[in-house]
XYZ file of C-alpha atoms in Angstrom:
301
model
C -133.806 -72.626 -147.614
C -136.473 -69.911 -147.729
C -137.893 -71.111 -144.379
C -134.487 -71.132 -142.819
C -133.855 -67.655 -144.022
C -137.126 -66.389 -142.671
C -136.195 -67.881 -139.203
C -132.982 -66.054 -139.213
C -134.667 -62.790 -140.008
C -137.297 -63.252 -137.324
C -134.471 -64.197 -134.838
C -132.566 -61.033 -135.580
C -135.730 -58.795 -135.284
C -136.467 -60.390 -131.947
C -132.963 -59.946 -130.735
C -133.104 -56.284 -131.835
C -136.343 -55.557 -129.906
C -134.772 -57.097 -126.897
C -131.652 -55.104 -127.262
C -133.884 -51.884 -127.543
C -135.758 -52.865 -124.439
C -132.640 -53.535 -122.439
C -131.230 -50.134 -123.549
C -134.378 -48.311 -122.558
C -134.079 -49.945 -119.061
C -130.573 -48.884 -118.950
C -131.499 -45.285 -119.567
C -133.507 -45.321 -116.427
C -130.391 -46.129 -114.258
C -131.999 -49.054 -112.298
C -129.590 -48.988 -109.457
C -130.151 -45.255 -108.894
C -133.960 -45.890 -109.102
C -133.719 -48.636 -106.483
C -132.005 -46.103 -104.118
C -134.780 -43.489 -104.818
C -137.445 -46.183 -103.972
C -135.629 -47.220 -100.833
C -135.385 -43.680 -99.461
C -138.901 -43.008 -100.523
C -140.165 -46.071 -98.640
C -138.170 -45.019 -95.564
C -139.768 -41.665 -95.682
C -143.165 -43.238 -95.792
C -142.414 -45.639 -92.891
C -141.054 -43.014 -90.612
C -143.996 -40.584 -91.416
C -146.666 -43.289 -90.597
C -148.880 -42.450 -87.654
C -151.127 -45.479 -88.177
C -151.014 -48.844 -90.017
C -149.721 -48.851 -93.453
C -151.971 -48.879 -96.408
C -150.255 -51.404 -98.673
C -152.124 -50.440 -101.768
C -151.227 -46.896 -101.132
C -147.588 -47.928 -100.883
C -147.589 -49.926 -104.172
C -149.074 -46.757 -105.954
C -146.383 -44.627 -104.357
C -143.569 -47.017 -105.516
C -144.931 -47.439 -108.924
C -145.450 -43.770 -109.548
C -141.992 -42.998 -108.065
C -140.357 -45.672 -110.270
C -141.890 -44.279 -113.419
C -141.071 -40.672 -112.561
C -137.575 -41.201 -111.450
C -136.768 -43.590 -114.311
C -138.032 -41.056 -116.640
C -136.065 -38.153 -115.105
C -132.865 -40.233 -115.276
C -133.567 -41.119 -118.919
C -133.915 -37.448 -119.726
C -130.791 -36.613 -117.996
C -128.968 -39.141 -120.204
C -130.665 -37.502 -123.305
C -129.444 -34.047 -122.145
C -125.915 -35.102 -121.400
C -125.309 -37.500 -124.362
C -122.544 -35.392 -125.680
C -120.858 -35.416 -122.325
C -121.235 -38.996 -121.892
C -119.594 -39.623 -125.328
C -116.350 -38.051 -124.116
C -116.011 -40.010 -120.848
C -114.550 -43.558 -120.686
C -117.031 -44.582 -117.934
C -120.110 -43.485 -119.963
C -119.350 -43.751 -123.537
C -120.812 -47.339 -123.773
C -124.270 -45.999 -122.715
C -127.024 -46.488 -125.309
C -127.031 -42.976 -126.616
C -123.375 -42.191 -127.030
C -122.771 -45.725 -128.397
C -125.568 -45.149 -131.046
C -127.855 -48.060 -129.958
C -130.726 -45.704 -129.389
C -131.582 -42.438 -131.079
C -131.954 -39.267 -129.076
C -135.661 -38.722 -130.047
C -136.397 -42.250 -128.743
C -134.736 -41.441 -125.418
C -136.491 -37.947 -125.153
C -140.010 -39.368 -125.882
C -139.429 -42.378 -123.524
C -138.160 -40.170 -120.678
C -140.752 -37.430 -121.092
C -143.598 -39.936 -121.200
C -142.362 -41.836 -118.079
C -141.769 -38.653 -116.013
C -145.209 -37.083 -116.927
C -147.177 -40.245 -116.507
C -145.409 -41.160 -113.193
C -146.096 -37.689 -111.859
C -149.810 -37.850 -113.058
C -150.052 -41.347 -111.428
C -148.918 -40.142 -108.212
C -151.255 -37.045 -108.330
C -154.285 -39.260 -109.011
C -153.557 -42.253 -106.814
C -151.249 -41.062 -103.984
C -151.689 -37.323 -103.461
C -151.008 -33.904 -104.887
C -148.337 -33.163 -102.339
C -146.323 -36.190 -103.484
C -146.764 -35.366 -107.016
C -145.619 -31.814 -106.455
C -142.427 -32.970 -104.604
C -141.738 -35.451 -107.382
C -142.218 -32.788 -110.143
C -139.881 -30.487 -108.105
C -137.329 -33.228 -107.905
C -137.377 -33.674 -111.702
C -137.230 -29.946 -112.578
C -134.289 -29.349 -110.024
C -132.343 -32.367 -111.480
C -132.838 -31.758 -115.090
C -132.894 -27.836 -115.291
C -130.614 -26.886 -112.281
C -128.140 -29.641 -111.461
C -127.670 -31.037 -115.024
C -126.599 -27.698 -116.846
C -124.851 -26.470 -113.828
C -122.199 -29.255 -114.077
C -120.836 -27.600 -117.094
C -120.572 -24.137 -115.237
C -119.861 -24.379 -111.504
C -118.621 -26.677 -108.803
C -121.819 -25.559 -106.969
C -123.461 -28.289 -108.968
C -122.656 -30.733 -106.158
C -124.609 -28.829 -103.612
C -127.556 -28.084 -105.988
C -127.688 -31.621 -107.221
C -127.890 -32.893 -103.650
C -131.288 -31.115 -103.221
C -133.354 -33.246 -105.687
C -131.350 -36.269 -104.586
C -132.688 -35.607 -100.949
C -136.357 -35.169 -101.882
C -137.432 -38.751 -102.257
C -137.926 -39.269 -98.559
C -139.815 -35.955 -98.406
C -142.206 -37.523 -100.938
C -142.574 -40.619 -98.869
C -143.276 -38.664 -95.791
C -145.870 -36.639 -97.793
C -147.511 -39.826 -98.951
C -147.900 -41.004 -95.299
C -148.989 -37.779 -93.766
C -150.111 -35.281 -96.533
C -147.699 -32.687 -95.264
C -144.034 -31.946 -95.268
C -143.348 -30.972 -91.600
C -140.183 -31.208 -89.482
C -139.664 -34.981 -89.800
C -139.656 -34.705 -93.630
C -136.722 -32.091 -93.573
C -134.759 -34.180 -91.053
C -134.777 -36.950 -93.557
C -133.971 -34.426 -96.246
C -130.940 -33.146 -94.208
C -129.536 -36.728 -93.822
C -129.816 -37.478 -97.559
C -128.548 -34.016 -98.574
C -125.394 -34.256 -96.402
C -124.692 -37.901 -97.249
C -124.636 -37.042 -101.031
C -121.804 -34.640 -100.548
C -118.938 -37.037 -99.592
C -120.485 -39.627 -101.854
C -120.519 -37.560 -105.111
C -117.229 -35.945 -104.303
C -115.570 -39.408 -103.905
C -116.856 -40.357 -107.343
C -115.685 -37.026 -108.844
C -112.333 -37.482 -107.283
C -112.034 -41.159 -108.796
C -112.996 -39.832 -112.223
C -111.496 -36.385 -112.237
C -109.748 -36.732 -115.598
C -112.747 -38.148 -117.226
C -114.795 -35.260 -116.020
C -112.238 -32.698 -117.082
C -112.094 -34.206 -120.486
C -115.897 -33.934 -120.743
C -115.966 -30.294 -119.694
C -117.703 -30.833 -116.260
C -116.718 -28.387 -113.712
C -117.089 -30.395 -110.508
C -115.130 -29.426 -107.483
C -112.340 -32.036 -107.888
C -111.642 -30.790 -111.456
C -111.346 -27.116 -110.481
C -109.667 -27.768 -107.103
C -106.467 -29.236 -108.365
C -104.615 -29.276 -105.070
C -107.656 -31.000 -103.452
C -107.689 -28.616 -100.308
C -111.344 -27.460 -100.879
C -112.563 -30.905 -101.824
C -111.165 -32.591 -98.792
C -112.491 -29.796 -96.485
C -115.964 -30.179 -97.869
C -115.791 -33.933 -97.422
C -114.878 -33.766 -93.857
C -117.253 -30.945 -92.962
C -120.044 -32.867 -94.685
C -119.278 -35.931 -92.738
C -119.267 -34.118 -89.350
C -122.518 -32.440 -90.293
C -124.091 -35.730 -91.251
C -122.991 -37.272 -87.938
C -124.864 -34.623 -86.090
C -128.019 -34.489 -88.239
C -128.254 -38.328 -88.103
C -128.643 -38.166 -84.389
C -131.712 -35.966 -84.643
C -134.247 -38.783 -84.985
C -133.190 -40.005 -81.403
C -133.112 -36.504 -80.133
C -136.557 -35.579 -81.235
C -137.993 -39.029 -80.077
C -138.660 -40.963 -83.227
C -136.214 -43.742 -82.378
C -134.743 -45.429 -79.389
C -131.292 -46.282 -78.098
C -130.452 -48.829 -80.599
C -130.673 -46.208 -83.460
C -128.879 -43.670 -81.277
C -125.896 -46.088 -80.836
C -125.865 -47.248 -84.312
C -126.117 -43.893 -85.977
C -123.259 -42.679 -83.714
C -121.077 -45.527 -84.582
C -121.846 -45.339 -88.190
C -121.172 -41.533 -88.182
C -117.962 -41.771 -86.510
C -116.734 -44.598 -88.775
C -117.770 -42.603 -91.851
C -116.201 -39.492 -90.538
C -113.062 -41.426 -89.888
C -112.988 -42.659 -93.471
C -113.447 -39.035 -94.675
C -110.641 -37.784 -92.650
C -108.385 -40.519 -93.603
C -109.179 -39.597 -97.287
C -108.334 -35.877 -96.506
C -105.001 -36.889 -94.842
C -103.810 -39.248 -97.738
C -105.503 -38.466 -100.926
C -105.361 -41.236 -103.523
C -107.571 -43.331 -105.737
C -107.555 -46.126 -103.186
C -108.741 -43.625 -100.339
C -111.336 -42.393 -102.735
C -112.617 -45.810 -103.340
C -112.663 -46.563 -99.693
C -114.772 -43.356 -99.076
C -117.028 -44.260 -101.903
C -117.627 -47.823 -100.482
C -118.108 -46.381 -97.044
C -120.941 -44.101 -98.361
C -122.611 -46.921 -100.045
C -122.550 -48.892 -96.778
C -123.472 -46.193 -94.439
C -126.784 -44.971 -95.944
C -128.734 -48.429 -96.164
C -127.347 -49.283 -92.707
C -128.572 -46.021 -91.220
C -131.910 -46.259 -93.013
C -132.402 -49.725 -91.873
C -131.721 -48.750 -88.151
C -134.157 -46.009 -88.499
C -136.904 -48.245 -89.802
C -136.033 -50.937 -87.282
C -135.849 -48.925 -84.128
C -138.693 -46.381 -84.746
C -140.754 -45.666 -81.617
C-alpha cells in the first residue's frame, strides 16, 4: 500500500510540473510568436545581398523567439486583471490561478532580457536595439493605452511591424528604405486585422474597460472608415517592392489581386456590419499576410 501511495504522489507531482510547463508556454502566445518569427525571417530574406548564413539565421530565430515570448508573457502579467473580466481570456493561466503573478513576471523578464542579450551577442547590436524597442513599445505604450484611448490600435501596430525590420537589420546591419517598406506593410495590415477582432469581441472588451475603437465608436462609422482606408493604403504600399525593383511580375500580379480581394472584404464589412462579416474580414487578414509574404520571398529579384 505504501508503495502504491508513493507512486500516486509522484504521478501527481509530475503532472503538476507538466501543467506548469504547459502554462508557461501558453504565456508566450506561441501562435503570435510564430507570426513574429515568420515576418522576421521574411525581413532577413528580403534584406540579403549574398548567400544566407544559416547559423546566423538560427541565432536570429532563437533570440527572437525568446524575446518575443518573454514580451508576450509580460503582457499577460500586466493585463491579468483585464483578462479575468473577459470571456475569451479568463481561462488563461494567470486569471485562472494556475500560475502566480510573480512566476509570470520573472519568467517573462528573464526570457525578454536573455533573448535581447542573445541577439546583441550573436546577431548584432542593431537587431537587439530593434527588438528591445519592440518590447518597450508593446509593454509600456500599447498595453496601458488600451485602457485609455482608441489610439492604442495605431500605437500597437508599431511594435507589431518591427520584426521584419529586425530581420532586415540582421541581414544588412542597417534599417534603410527596404526595412521601412516591410514595416509599412505590417503596420497597415494590423489595422483591419485588430479592428476585426475588436469588432467581434466588442462587448467583452467593453466589460474589461478597454477603450478600443469599436467600443468607443458605437455606430461603427469611424471603425469601418479606418478599416477601408487601411486596406486601400495597404494595397498601395504592398506594390512598392515591385515598383522599387525587388520583385518581378509574379509578385506584382499576386499583390494586386490579394490587395483588391482584401479591400473588397473590408468594403463588404463596412457596407453590412455583422459578426459574420467581421469573421470574414479576420479570416481574410489571416490568409492575406502569409500569402503576400510567400510571394515576396518567392519572386524576389
